[in-house]
Coordinates of C-alpha atoms in Angstrom, one line a residue:
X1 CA 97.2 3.3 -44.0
X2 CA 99.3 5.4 -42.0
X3 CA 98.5 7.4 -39.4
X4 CA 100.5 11.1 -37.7
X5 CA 100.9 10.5 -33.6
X6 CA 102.8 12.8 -31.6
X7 CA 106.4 12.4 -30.7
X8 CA 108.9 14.5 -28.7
X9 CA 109.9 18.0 -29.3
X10 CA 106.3 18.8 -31.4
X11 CA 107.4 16.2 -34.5
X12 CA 105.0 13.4 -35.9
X13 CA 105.6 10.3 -35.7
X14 CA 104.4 7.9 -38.8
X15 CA 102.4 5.4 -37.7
X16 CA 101.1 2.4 -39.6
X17 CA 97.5 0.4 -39.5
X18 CA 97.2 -2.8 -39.8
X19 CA 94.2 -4.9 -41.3
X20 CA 91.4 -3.2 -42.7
X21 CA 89.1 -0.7 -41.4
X22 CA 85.7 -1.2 -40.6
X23 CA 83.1 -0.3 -43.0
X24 CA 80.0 1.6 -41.5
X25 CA 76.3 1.0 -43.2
X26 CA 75.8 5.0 -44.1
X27 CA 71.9 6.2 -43.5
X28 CA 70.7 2.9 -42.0
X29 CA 67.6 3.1 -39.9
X30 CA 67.3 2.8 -36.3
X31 CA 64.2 2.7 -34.7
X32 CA 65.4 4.8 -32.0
X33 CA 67.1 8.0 -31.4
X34 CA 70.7 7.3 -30.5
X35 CA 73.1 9.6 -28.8
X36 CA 77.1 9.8 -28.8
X37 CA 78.9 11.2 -25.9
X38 CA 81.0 12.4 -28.4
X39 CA 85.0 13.2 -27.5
X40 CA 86.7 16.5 -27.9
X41 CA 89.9 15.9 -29.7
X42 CA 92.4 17.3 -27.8
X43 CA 95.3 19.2 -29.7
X44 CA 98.7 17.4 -28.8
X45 CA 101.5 19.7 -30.0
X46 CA 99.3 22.3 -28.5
X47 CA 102.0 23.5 -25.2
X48 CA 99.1 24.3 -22.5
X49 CA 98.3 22.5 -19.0
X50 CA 95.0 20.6 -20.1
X51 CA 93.3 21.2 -16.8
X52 CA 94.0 24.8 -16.4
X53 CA 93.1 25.6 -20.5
X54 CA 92.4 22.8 -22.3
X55 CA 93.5 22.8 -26.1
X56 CA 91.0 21.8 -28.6
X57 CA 91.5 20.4 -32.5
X58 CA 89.0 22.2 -33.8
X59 CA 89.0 20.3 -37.1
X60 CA 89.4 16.9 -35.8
X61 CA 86.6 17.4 -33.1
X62 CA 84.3 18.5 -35.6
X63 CA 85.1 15.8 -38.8
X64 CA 84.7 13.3 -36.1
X65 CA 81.2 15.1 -35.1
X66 CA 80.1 14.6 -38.6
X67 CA 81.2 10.9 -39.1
X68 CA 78.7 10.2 -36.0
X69 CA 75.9 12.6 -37.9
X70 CA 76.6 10.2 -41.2
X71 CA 76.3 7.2 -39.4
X72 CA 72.8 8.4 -37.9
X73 CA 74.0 9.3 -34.4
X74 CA 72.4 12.5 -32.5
X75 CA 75.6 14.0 -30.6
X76 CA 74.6 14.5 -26.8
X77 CA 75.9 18.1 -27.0
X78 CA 75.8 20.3 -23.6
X79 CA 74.6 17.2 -21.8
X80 CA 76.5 16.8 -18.3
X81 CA 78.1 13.3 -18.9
X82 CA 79.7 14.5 -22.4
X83 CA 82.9 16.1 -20.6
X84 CA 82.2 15.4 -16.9
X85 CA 84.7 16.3 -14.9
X86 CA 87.6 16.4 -17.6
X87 CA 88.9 20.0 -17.5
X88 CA 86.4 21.5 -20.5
X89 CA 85.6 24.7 -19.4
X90 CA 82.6 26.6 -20.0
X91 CA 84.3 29.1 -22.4
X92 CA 85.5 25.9 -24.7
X93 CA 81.7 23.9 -24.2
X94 CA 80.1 26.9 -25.4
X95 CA 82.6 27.4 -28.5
X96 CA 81.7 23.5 -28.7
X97 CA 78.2 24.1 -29.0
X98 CA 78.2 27.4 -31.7
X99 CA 80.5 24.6 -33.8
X100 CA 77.9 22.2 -33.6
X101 CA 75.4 23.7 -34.6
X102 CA 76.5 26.5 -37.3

């Protein structure tokens, strides 16, 4: 599998995998509620200072949202150790949050 990573000047870079990826058990029971501190994937070829305006893959941040919901995770959305300290402003955690849970 190849993968797109960033390079100079805003161009991809082909990248490829090697061995073979793991495959999750989809809708298996847990016998408790777990949470993911999911990450908010951070647009690369977005030109921005990340600290003062943070740029934010929309897409990316929300398909890998829904791979956690697949795999049975509750998201801990809003919760203070999600983006502690990491430059998410409140403008961008509430967008996060209407994302979530439209």
């Amino acid at each position: 599998m190849d993968i797109a990573l960033p390079g100079e000047g805003g161009r991809s870079t082909r990248y490829r995998l090697v061995g073979l990826p793991a495959q999750p058990v989809i809708g298996a029971r847990f016998s408790r509620i777990a949470y993911a501190a999911a990450h908010v994937v951070a647009d690369p070829l977005e030109m921005t200072d990340p600290w003062a305006h943070p740029a934010v893959d929309w897409e990316r941040t929300m398909a890998f949202r829904h791979h956690l919901w697949r795999l049975g995770f509750r998201i801990a959305e809003a919760m203070d150790t999600a983006q502690r300290g990491m430059g998410f402003d409140w403008t961008n955690a509430r967008e996060l949050i209407r994302r979530s849970i439209a």
